[in-house]
C-alpha cells in the first residue's frame, strides 16, 4: 500500500485522474438514492417559483400581470403560506403604514377581498391585528386573485400543489440553472386524502422518487422556453427555509451571526448556525356552551414543563383566546379596553400561536430544525439526487406533539413554567377543531406546514462597500440606543467606533476625518436608504429565541441568553434592496421572502406578511423586466454606487405599477421618523 502511494505521488497525471473520478462519483446519487426515471412530464415556463407562500404568490401575481408563464410549486395544497397553510391568518402590520394603506397593490387587493368576503376586514375581532380570518379562506381568495391576474395580464399560471423541488441541473460554468426536477405526490389508490397525517409523517416520502404505499408520484422537469437570450428564464426561491439556495449551494448564513459593528447586539461573538427562531404549528379551537371531555395526550408530560402564559400581564385565558381570534359570533360588539375582560361566546374560534405554548424552539446541533451546510453534507443531502428537504423530521414531529399538548394545557392544564402555581386554571368549554372542513383543512387539526420565522439567508454579492458580500444588518433598521453601557463593555474600541461610523448618516465625513468624535455624534434617525430599493416593509425586530439546552422542552430550560436583547419594537420603516435578492454564483436566480440577504437580527423584522408580499412582487417584476430587456439582475446593480440607468427604469416600473420602493418622504435629509408607529 505504501509503495502504491509513493507511485501515485510521483505520477501527477494519475493523481489528477483519481481526483477527477472522485469528483464525478460525488455527483452520483449515494447508496439508497434512486436515480430519477424519465420525467413523467416536461413543463416550460418563463419564471419558475419554488414555494407558494406569500412571497411566491406575489412573484407569480406580478409575473402573470406581465404576461409571463409562471410555474408555481408548493409542498402543501394551499397557496398563501402564512395566511393559509401555516395558519397565521392574522395580518402583522404597523399602525402608521396601515393608516396610510401604503402596501403593494397585490397585498391591498387581498385585504380588499377579505373585507368583501366577510363584510368586514376583521371577522375574528382579534386584537393583535386589524384583520384575522379563516386560513381556508386565505387560500381560496388568494388563488382567485392569481387567476384574475392571469386573465388580466394574459399570463399563464401552471400551479403544482403537493410538489417539491428535488434537484437542479446547473450549467457547466456554474452560473445558470438550466432545469429543475420536481416530485408531485397524490394519494395512492385506497389510501386516505392528502392532509390526513401531519407533515412529519409524510415529508420524507414526498421527497423520494419512488411510489410508495401512501403516495403515487409524478416526476416533472421544469425548463425554460426555447428562446435566445442571456437567460431564457428565471428561478425564484420563495421556499420557507431557503431550499433552492441550499440545493444550488450558493453562499448563505443560518442562525446567529457573529457580533460585529453591523450586528452589535448579537448574542454570540462567534455565531451559531443551530439557533434560529422558533417555528410553530398553529391550530384552531372553538368555544362551546358545555364543558368538553379532553383526553390527555400520551406525550403531554414531556412538554408540560414548558407551557406558560409567559408574563403576569398576559396571564389570562380570554386574552390568549382573543389575541388571534379568527371568527367572532359578535364582531360588532364594543370590546373592553383590557383584553383580559373580553367576553368569549360559544362558536367563537381562536387560532393559537403563542411563544410559550406551541412555539417549538430547538437550538443545538442535536435538535435544530433547518440543517446547516455541514449537516447537509453529513446526511448526504448535497449529493446529486439525495435532497430530502433539508429539515430534521424529528423536530417537526416534536413541534406537532407540542402544539397538541399546548391545547390540552389551555383547556385542562394547571401548571405554569414561568409564573408558578395558582396561575393557570382549566377552561374546559372549548374544543379542538380538526377535519378537512376545519380552519386548517387537515384531519389532524394542525396547520399543513409550520409557521417559519427564519430560514437560510443568502449572502449577496461582494461590492465596493461590502467586500465580503451584501447583507442588510441590524444597524440598517434599528432604533436602538447604542450609547448604552452594554455596547461599550462588549464591543472592542475599534468595533464600537465602526458601529458609530455605520450610524453616522450625513456625518460620516466628519467622523472619519475626526472633526466629530463618537461621543459627540448624533446618530441618524431613519433606516438605511438603499439606492437599489425594490420594496418596503415595517415591523418590530421581533424574537422568538431558541432555547439554550437540548432538548428544547427540557424542564427548566431557558431562552438563549442575549437573544432578546436584539429585539426592538420600534424599528424604522425599511427598504428591500435588490442586492439582497441576488445570490452569488447563479445569475438566473432570485430570492424572495425570508431567505433574502439579511442578518439574524434584521431577519426578525423582515418576515411578516406585507414584507413577504413586497419582496415577492419585486422578484416578479424584476424577472419580467430582465427577460424583456435581456439583462441579468446583477447587471442592474454591479456598478453601484454609480448611476445605473436600467435599475432606475426598473424602480420606476415598480412604483408606477403600485409596488412602492420607498416610504413617503424618504430622503437622506429626512431624519424625522419618530411618528411612525
XYZ file of C-alpha atoms in Angstrom:
677
model
C 0.000 0.000 0.000
C 2.892 2.383 0.868
C 4.599 1.561 -2.444
C 1.388 2.275 -4.315
C 1.079 5.617 -2.506
C 4.623 6.566 -3.490
C 3.938 5.707 -7.126
C 0.768 7.787 -7.159
C 2.508 10.754 -5.558
C 5.154 10.598 -8.262
C 2.629 10.390 -11.049
C 0.810 13.738 -11.252
C -1.362 12.729 -14.197
C -2.618 9.643 -12.360
C -3.319 11.723 -9.266
C -5.297 14.199 -11.346
C -7.271 11.348 -12.898
C -8.151 9.919 -9.486
C -9.246 13.348 -8.246
C -11.398 13.828 -11.328
C -13.011 10.406 -10.886
C -13.631 11.135 -7.206
C -15.354 14.383 -8.141
C -17.523 12.629 -10.736
C -18.501 9.939 -8.255
C -19.528 12.633 -5.772
C -22.073 13.869 -8.280
C -23.776 10.476 -8.458
C -26.561 9.521 -6.063
C -25.178 7.823 -2.972
C -26.343 4.468 -1.730
C -30.058 4.467 -1.038
C -30.945 7.223 -3.526
C -32.797 6.031 -6.586
C -31.898 7.891 -9.794
C -34.900 9.580 -11.375
C -36.779 7.716 -14.026
C -37.593 9.554 -17.201
C -39.749 12.515 -16.144
C -43.460 11.916 -16.469
C -43.923 15.482 -17.681
C -41.852 18.287 -19.154
C -43.063 21.783 -18.312
C -41.684 25.054 -19.613
C -42.089 28.476 -18.036
C -40.642 31.957 -18.096
C -40.493 32.059 -14.297
C -40.267 29.037 -12.018
C -41.294 29.889 -8.455
C -40.497 27.362 -5.744
C -42.705 27.952 -2.719
C -46.334 29.055 -2.764
C -46.259 31.235 0.344
C -46.941 34.955 0.235
C -43.599 35.756 -1.401
C -44.073 33.068 -4.037
C -47.689 34.080 -4.666
C -46.654 37.714 -5.082
C -43.925 36.718 -7.527
C -46.465 34.763 -9.541
C -49.004 37.604 -9.348
C -46.646 40.163 -10.865
C -45.276 37.693 -13.399
C -48.791 36.892 -14.585
C -49.737 40.562 -14.849
C -46.627 40.985 -17.018
C -47.929 38.290 -19.363
C -45.439 35.597 -18.363
C -45.849 31.866 -17.998
C -45.322 31.121 -14.320
C -44.813 27.675 -12.814
C -45.602 27.740 -9.105
C -44.732 24.767 -6.873
C -45.832 24.312 -3.268
C -45.248 21.487 -0.797
C -48.840 21.780 0.519
C -52.054 22.059 -1.468
C -52.762 25.662 -0.444
C -51.281 28.885 -1.732
C -50.500 31.674 0.723
C -48.154 30.269 3.355
C -48.656 32.434 6.439
C -52.262 33.318 5.630
C -53.325 29.744 4.863
C -51.161 26.606 5.042
C -49.224 27.893 8.065
C -52.385 29.064 9.774
C -51.156 32.520 10.835
C -54.127 34.266 9.270
C -53.705 37.446 11.311
C -52.003 40.168 9.290
C -48.999 41.604 11.122
C -48.986 45.317 10.310
C -47.561 48.517 11.781
C -50.013 51.265 12.681
C -48.707 54.120 10.525
C -48.206 52.053 7.393
C -51.683 50.619 7.821
C -53.248 54.045 8.337
C -51.751 55.144 5.008
C -52.534 51.816 3.314
C -49.036 52.047 1.900
C -48.618 48.499 0.626
C -48.001 46.726 -2.698
C -51.036 46.514 -4.958
C -51.469 42.744 -4.629
C -51.434 42.892 -0.843
C -54.042 45.659 -0.940
C -56.159 43.524 -3.266
C -56.003 40.639 -0.794
C -57.107 42.892 2.073
C -59.958 44.124 -0.119
C -61.063 40.564 -0.895
C -61.077 39.675 2.807
C -63.329 42.643 3.500
C -65.676 41.766 0.639
C -65.828 38.093 1.655
C -66.820 38.754 5.264
C -68.348 42.213 5.000
C -65.583 43.390 7.335
C -61.802 43.259 7.476
C -61.657 41.608 10.888
C -64.275 38.843 11.136
C -62.469 37.442 14.162
C -62.481 40.737 16.083
C -58.946 39.832 17.225
C -56.839 42.440 18.994
C -53.381 41.605 17.624
C -54.342 42.760 14.125
C -56.898 44.665 12.115
C -57.569 41.500 10.112
C -57.940 37.941 11.445
C -59.744 35.397 9.261
C -60.062 31.702 8.404
C -56.950 30.108 6.854
C -59.002 28.188 4.284
C -60.392 31.494 3.032
C -56.844 32.856 2.772
C -56.081 30.130 0.241
C -59.325 30.460 -1.714
C -59.204 34.236 -2.004
C -55.521 34.372 -2.917
C -55.848 31.676 -5.556
C -58.734 33.605 -7.123
C -56.520 36.718 -7.142
C -53.829 34.787 -9.035
C -56.348 33.518 -11.581
C -57.639 37.049 -12.066
C -54.073 38.290 -12.622
C -53.627 35.540 -15.175
C -56.669 36.779 -17.082
C -55.881 40.484 -16.829
C -52.227 40.125 -17.793
C -52.752 37.414 -20.396
C -50.265 35.277 -18.492
C -50.296 31.550 -17.873
C -50.313 30.051 -14.361
C -49.117 26.464 -14.025
C -49.958 25.528 -10.448
C -48.273 22.498 -8.891
C -49.525 21.793 -5.357
C -48.106 18.917 -3.286
C -44.857 19.374 -5.172
C -41.248 19.672 -4.036
C -38.075 20.525 -5.940
C -35.753 17.527 -5.804
C -32.807 18.507 -7.994
C -31.323 21.349 -10.021
C -29.388 20.965 -13.259
C -26.786 23.740 -13.302
C -24.786 24.807 -16.342
C -21.184 23.662 -16.736
C -19.880 27.122 -15.838
C -21.978 27.076 -12.651
C -23.791 30.312 -13.478
C -27.292 29.270 -14.515
C -29.995 26.821 -13.556
C -30.875 25.014 -16.773
C -33.695 22.876 -15.399
C -35.265 21.646 -12.173
C -36.640 18.230 -11.277
C -39.718 18.141 -9.051
C -41.832 15.431 -7.450
C -45.598 15.802 -7.142
C -47.430 13.371 -4.902
C -51.037 12.250 -4.631
C -52.740 9.587 -2.508
C -52.210 6.045 -3.727
C -55.333 4.064 -4.562
C -57.225 3.041 -1.452
C -55.399 5.451 0.875
C -56.770 8.495 2.745
C -56.757 12.023 1.283
C -53.851 14.435 1.465
C -53.628 16.166 4.885
C -54.714 13.107 6.809
C -51.322 12.780 8.507
C -49.191 15.644 9.862
C -46.162 16.766 7.885
C -43.593 14.794 9.884
C -45.214 11.542 8.744
C -45.171 12.376 5.031
C -42.309 14.771 4.282
C -39.618 12.145 3.697
C -41.911 10.205 1.371
C -42.684 13.418 -0.539
C -39.000 13.822 -1.448
C -38.482 10.253 -2.682
C -38.819 9.415 -6.365
C -40.362 6.002 -5.802
C -44.082 5.422 -5.487
C -44.976 4.239 -2.008
C -47.877 2.600 -0.256
C -49.049 6.094 0.642
C -48.289 8.183 -2.448
C -48.136 7.910 -6.198
C -45.515 10.246 -7.659
C -45.193 12.263 -10.828
C -41.735 13.486 -11.793
C -41.748 16.841 -13.567
C -38.872 18.528 -15.343
C -39.200 22.314 -15.383
C -37.189 24.050 -18.080
C -37.203 27.362 -19.956
C -38.890 28.034 -23.295
C -36.708 27.839 -26.374
C -35.549 31.416 -26.794
C -32.236 33.143 -27.419
C -31.305 35.385 -24.508
C -28.751 35.846 -21.767
C -31.053 33.578 -19.861
C -34.358 32.208 -21.161
C -35.972 32.019 -17.703
C -35.667 32.869 -14.019
C -35.896 30.622 -10.993
C -37.134 32.194 -7.741
C -36.526 30.613 -4.350
C -39.559 31.580 -2.284
C -39.496 28.487 -0.088
C -39.913 28.892 3.644
C -36.425 27.678 4.548
C -34.284 28.526 1.502
C -34.306 25.098 -0.115
C -33.038 26.116 -3.533
C -30.172 28.168 -2.189
C -29.045 25.064 -0.293
C -29.520 22.855 -3.363
C -27.613 25.298 -5.577
C -25.005 25.566 -2.810
C -24.710 29.339 -3.013
C -23.188 31.133 -0.001
C -25.671 31.650 2.815
C -25.936 32.075 6.556
C -28.082 30.333 9.124
C -28.835 31.236 12.712
C -26.946 33.763 14.825
C -24.310 35.949 13.163
C -21.070 36.796 14.973
C -21.092 40.087 16.855
C -19.797 42.906 14.671
C -20.103 46.627 14.078
C -23.085 45.933 11.805
C -24.628 43.365 14.186
C -23.549 44.780 17.561
C -26.321 43.226 19.634
C -25.619 39.662 18.530
C -25.854 37.183 21.390
C -22.713 35.394 20.195
C -19.169 36.516 19.439
C -18.658 33.558 17.103
C -22.118 32.905 15.648
C -24.299 29.807 15.931
C -25.982 28.176 12.896
C -28.201 25.977 15.066
C -30.070 28.757 16.891
C -32.792 30.012 14.583
C -36.110 31.475 15.651
C -38.763 29.045 16.840
C -41.295 27.532 14.450
C -44.974 26.983 15.181
C -47.690 24.535 14.253
C -50.878 26.547 14.638
C -54.322 25.112 15.361
C -57.854 26.395 15.865
C -60.089 25.950 18.890
C -63.754 26.800 19.355
C -65.606 27.924 22.465
C -68.545 25.697 23.426
C -71.688 26.012 25.507
C -70.924 22.911 27.566
C -67.664 21.595 29.043
C -65.895 19.121 26.792
C -64.095 15.908 27.666
C -60.413 16.224 26.787
C -58.165 13.200 26.511
C -54.687 13.534 27.975
C -52.146 13.141 25.128
C -49.699 10.308 25.797
C -46.778 12.718 25.361
C -48.192 15.574 27.441
C -45.878 15.120 30.419
C -42.867 15.567 28.139
C -43.895 19.107 27.148
C -45.941 20.257 30.161
C -42.868 21.754 31.925
C -42.609 24.290 29.080
C -46.115 25.790 28.818
C -46.758 29.235 30.258
C -48.644 32.498 29.883
C -45.065 33.912 29.953
C -45.753 37.209 31.764
C -48.081 38.178 34.578
C -49.716 40.850 32.424
C -50.563 38.148 29.872
C -51.864 35.587 32.360
C -55.437 35.437 31.111
C -57.258 32.816 29.065
C -59.613 35.396 27.457
C -56.552 37.459 26.439
C -54.850 34.446 24.822
C -58.058 33.270 23.146
C -58.959 36.657 21.636
C -55.348 37.526 20.708
C -55.653 35.818 17.321
C -59.366 35.093 17.236
C -60.314 34.298 13.633
C -64.094 34.072 13.999
C -66.383 36.055 16.263
C -70.059 35.415 16.906
C -70.420 39.099 17.878
C -67.917 41.058 15.780
C -69.762 44.368 16.208
C -69.816 44.250 19.981
C -67.843 47.007 21.649
C -64.966 45.370 23.477
C -63.480 46.443 26.813
C -60.127 48.210 26.663
C -58.449 45.340 28.526
C -58.302 42.052 26.530
C -58.408 40.167 29.824
C -62.037 41.257 30.047
C -63.001 40.187 26.523
C -66.144 38.030 26.519
C -65.961 34.624 24.827
C -69.132 33.278 23.204
C -69.918 29.713 22.131
C -68.948 29.457 18.484
C -66.009 31.884 18.703
C -62.885 30.437 17.074
C -59.297 31.216 18.048
C -56.095 30.422 16.163
C -53.240 29.709 18.552
C -49.691 30.994 18.011
C -48.062 31.513 21.415
C -44.358 31.730 22.253
C -44.538 29.701 25.472
C -47.233 27.479 24.015
C -46.992 25.938 20.564
C -43.696 27.500 19.512
C -41.020 24.814 19.232
C -37.593 26.327 19.732
C -34.694 23.909 19.341
C -31.247 25.481 19.259
C -28.487 22.869 19.316
C -26.834 20.639 16.729
C -28.782 17.720 18.203
C -32.250 19.093 17.570
C -32.155 22.094 15.187
C -34.842 22.018 12.507
C -33.038 23.514 9.493
C -29.868 21.649 8.644
C -26.705 23.683 8.224
C -24.492 23.120 5.197
C -22.226 20.873 7.253
C -25.205 18.799 8.405
C -26.478 18.557 4.829
C -23.091 17.213 3.795
C -23.034 14.742 6.688
C -26.502 13.430 5.800
C -25.625 13.205 2.101
C -28.327 15.634 1.006
C -25.909 17.668 -1.117
C -25.087 14.589 -3.190
C -26.849 14.559 -6.531
C -30.354 13.153 -6.208
C -30.291 12.915 -2.398
C -32.063 16.149 -1.443
C -34.737 15.474 1.202
C -35.858 18.999 2.060
C -33.060 19.885 4.455
C -35.136 19.583 7.641
C -34.919 17.372 10.721
C -38.078 15.247 10.693
C -37.817 14.578 14.424
C -38.001 18.322 15.138
C -41.178 18.550 13.061
C -42.703 15.645 14.984
C -41.888 17.229 18.326
C -43.330 20.544 17.152
C -46.562 18.761 16.264
C -46.779 16.998 19.613
C -46.004 20.172 21.493
C -48.812 22.035 19.725
C -51.362 19.343 20.557
C -50.117 19.299 24.128
C -50.499 23.068 24.321
C -54.205 22.803 23.507
C -54.598 20.354 26.373
C -52.729 22.753 28.656
C -55.062 25.606 27.672
C -58.222 23.669 28.447
C -57.097 21.370 31.275
C -53.630 22.411 32.468
C -52.935 23.846 35.919
C -49.185 24.499 35.757
C -47.187 27.480 34.506
C -43.448 27.116 33.912
C -42.664 30.828 34.189
C -45.244 32.119 36.670
C -45.517 29.259 39.119
C -48.501 27.810 40.961
C -52.054 29.127 41.276
C -51.958 30.971 37.952
C -53.329 28.579 35.347
C -56.914 27.347 35.617
C -58.722 24.847 33.342
C -61.056 26.138 30.636
C -62.928 23.001 29.510
C -65.582 24.807 27.441
C -63.528 24.575 24.260
C -62.990 22.007 21.550
C -60.069 21.322 19.229
C -61.069 21.784 15.575
C -59.981 19.083 13.166
C -61.215 17.651 9.888
C -60.895 18.613 6.248
C -63.554 21.308 6.672
C -61.858 22.799 9.742
C -59.994 26.129 9.554
C -56.636 24.376 8.973
C -58.093 21.934 6.437
C -56.435 18.880 7.994
C -57.744 15.701 9.580
C -55.354 16.194 12.499
C -56.223 19.869 13.043
C -52.675 21.255 12.877
C -51.543 23.644 10.168
C -50.371 21.938 6.984
C -46.917 23.406 7.424
C -45.358 25.137 10.423
C -45.084 28.901 10.532
C -41.414 29.592 9.831
C -39.849 32.759 11.215
C -36.378 32.250 9.812
C -34.634 30.184 7.147
C -31.336 30.084 5.326
C -30.347 33.611 4.312
C -28.199 34.267 1.264
C -25.048 36.348 1.341
C -25.361 38.823 -1.513
C -22.599 39.545 -3.992
C -19.485 41.429 -2.925
C -19.313 45.112 -3.808
C -17.293 48.235 -3.149
C -18.878 48.869 0.260
C -19.302 45.193 1.193
C -16.317 43.148 0.002
C -17.459 40.075 1.958
C -20.906 40.092 0.401
C -24.027 42.233 0.711
C -26.340 41.938 3.704
C -28.952 44.076 5.449
C -27.908 44.233 9.093
C -29.187 45.326 12.472
C -27.837 48.872 12.238
C -29.684 49.397 8.952
C -33.112 49.334 10.620
C -32.941 49.516 14.425
C -33.842 52.447 16.663
C -31.751 51.027 19.487
C -29.692 53.338 21.681
C -26.108 52.184 21.155
C -24.822 54.527 23.868
C -25.958 52.031 26.474
C -23.097 50.803 28.623
C -23.520 47.232 27.356
C -22.111 48.214 23.937
C -19.047 49.992 25.345
C -18.395 46.995 27.562
C -18.918 44.260 24.965
C -17.501 45.803 21.784
C -13.799 46.460 21.439
C -12.896 50.128 20.775
C -12.416 49.646 17.030
C -15.715 47.785 16.648
C -17.519 50.403 18.747
C -16.149 53.188 16.539
C -17.073 51.310 13.352
C -20.593 50.900 14.734
C -20.935 54.653 15.024
C -19.474 55.180 11.561
C -22.269 52.941 10.318
C -24.842 55.023 12.210
C -23.405 58.415 11.230
C -25.599 59.146 8.234
C -24.701 62.550 6.784
C -21.967 62.955 9.398
C -19.805 60.140 8.007
C -17.153 62.517 6.560
C -16.932 64.379 9.854
C -16.430 61.280 11.985
C -13.984 59.660 9.552
C -11.835 62.795 9.415
C -12.016 63.276 13.173
C -13.988 66.530 13.114
C -16.664 64.843 15.235
C -15.955 62.319 17.982
C -18.028 59.234 18.656
C -19.291 60.787 21.869
C -20.487 63.926 20.063
C -22.024 62.153 17.096
C -25.761 62.379 16.597
C -26.836 59.069 15.033
C -29.171 59.014 12.061
C -32.817 58.535 12.985
C -34.004 56.600 9.963
C -33.291 53.308 8.269
C -30.546 52.976 5.696
C -31.666 54.249 2.290
C -30.606 51.790 -0.378
C -30.077 53.086 -3.929
C -31.351 49.767 -5.307
C -34.528 49.520 -3.221
C -37.258 47.475 -4.888
C -39.685 47.100 -1.981
C -40.617 48.128 1.548
C -41.509 46.765 4.950
C -42.070 47.813 8.530
C -42.276 45.690 11.640
C -40.664 45.256 15.015
C -37.435 43.310 15.400
C -39.412 40.514 17.000
C -37.694 37.464 18.508
C -38.920 34.003 19.434
C -35.467 32.844 20.548
C -34.162 29.310 20.519
C -33.820 27.503 23.826
C -30.445 27.135 25.447
C -30.262 23.396 26.086
C -31.193 20.097 24.484
C -33.962 19.091 24.279
C -35.869 22.322 23.854
C -38.722 21.139 26.069
C -36.446 20.092 28.964
C -37.732 21.165 32.407
C -36.177 24.439 33.495
C -34.791 25.221 30.048
C -34.264 28.883 29.245
C -34.125 31.041 26.150
C -30.674 31.562 24.647
C -29.084 34.280 26.721
C -28.853 37.646 24.972
C -31.153 36.805 22.063
C -33.985 39.067 23.164
C -31.510 41.913 23.610
C -31.632 42.358 19.835
C -35.393 42.864 19.871
C -36.649 46.354 19.146
C -40.379 47.081 18.934
C -39.679 50.392 17.204
C -37.564 49.559 14.175
C -37.632 52.171 11.423
C -39.605 51.648 8.205
C -37.150 49.877 5.923
C -36.426 49.031 2.305
C -35.728 45.833 0.365
C -32.568 46.267 -1.729
C -32.286 44.305 -4.963
C -28.785 43.231 -3.937
C -30.362 41.302 -1.060
C -32.311 39.196 -3.567
C -29.427 38.237 -5.866
C -27.389 35.218 -4.760
C -23.753 34.683 -5.523
C -22.750 32.335 -8.361
C -26.180 31.763 -10.001
C -27.143 34.546 -12.436
C -30.707 33.499 -13.291
C -31.896 33.016 -9.742
C -33.679 35.459 -7.440
C -34.616 35.034 -3.796
C -37.843 36.305 -2.230
C -39.238 36.094 1.283
C -37.349 35.212 4.427
C -34.208 33.966 2.647
C -33.044 37.305 1.255
C -29.686 38.655 2.450
C -30.442 39.857 5.958
C -28.657 39.266 9.240
C -30.189 37.192 12.020
C -31.389 40.320 13.845
C -32.658 42.126 10.740
C -34.459 38.961 9.647
C -36.576 39.211 12.802
C -38.308 42.199 11.145
C -38.015 41.063 7.507
C -40.507 38.210 7.894
C -44.089 39.424 8.172
C -46.967 39.276 5.677
C -46.642 42.584 3.825
C -42.839 42.321 3.621
C -43.106 38.856 2.112
C -45.531 40.170 -0.474
C -43.354 43.194 -1.287
C -40.249 41.045 -1.787
C -42.186 38.635 -3.999
C -43.660 41.465 -6.050
C -40.140 42.814 -6.541
C -38.943 39.382 -7.686
C -41.800 39.016 -10.168
C -41.376 42.474 -11.681
C -37.580 42.137 -11.771
C -37.745 38.767 -13.527
C -40.196 40.113 -16.114
C -38.090 43.260 -16.623
C -34.902 41.223 -17.030
C -36.493 38.918 -19.601
C -37.949 41.789 -21.595
C -34.684 43.768 -21.592
C -32.278 40.831 -21.931
C -30.364 41.902 -18.846
C -29.326 39.919 -15.791
C -30.424 41.260 -12.381
C -26.844 41.540 -11.128
C -26.084 43.831 -14.073
C -28.628 46.305 -12.678
C -26.540 46.838 -9.541
C -22.963 45.877 -10.401
C -21.762 49.472 -10.787
C -23.327 50.912 -7.654
C -22.885 53.464 -6.114
C -22.603 54.945 -9.586
C -25.683 55.628 -11.691
C -27.499 52.563 -13.020
C -29.966 53.633 -15.713
C -31.657 50.246 -16.085
C -32.052 49.950 -12.315
C -33.810 53.308 -12.307
C -36.100 52.080 -15.075
C -36.977 49.006 -13.009
C -37.711 51.135 -9.951
C -39.947 53.442 -11.973
C -41.840 50.409 -13.261
C -42.336 49.110 -9.732
C -43.548 52.448 -8.391
C -45.804 53.086 -11.368
C -47.423 49.672 -11.000
C -48.317 50.235 -7.342
C -45.373 48.443 -5.761
C -43.638 51.116 -3.657
C -39.855 51.124 -3.420
C -39.738 53.765 -0.679
C -41.976 55.167 2.046
C -43.376 58.703 1.677
C -40.805 61.460 2.212
C -37.861 59.078 2.203
C -34.706 61.168 1.884
C -31.234 61.254 3.369
C -32.215 64.674 4.711
C -35.419 63.494 6.406
C -34.497 62.217 9.873
C -37.956 62.656 11.368
C -39.410 59.138 11.620
C -40.388 59.242 15.275
C -44.092 59.454 14.470
C -44.026 56.159 12.551
C -45.515 53.536 14.833
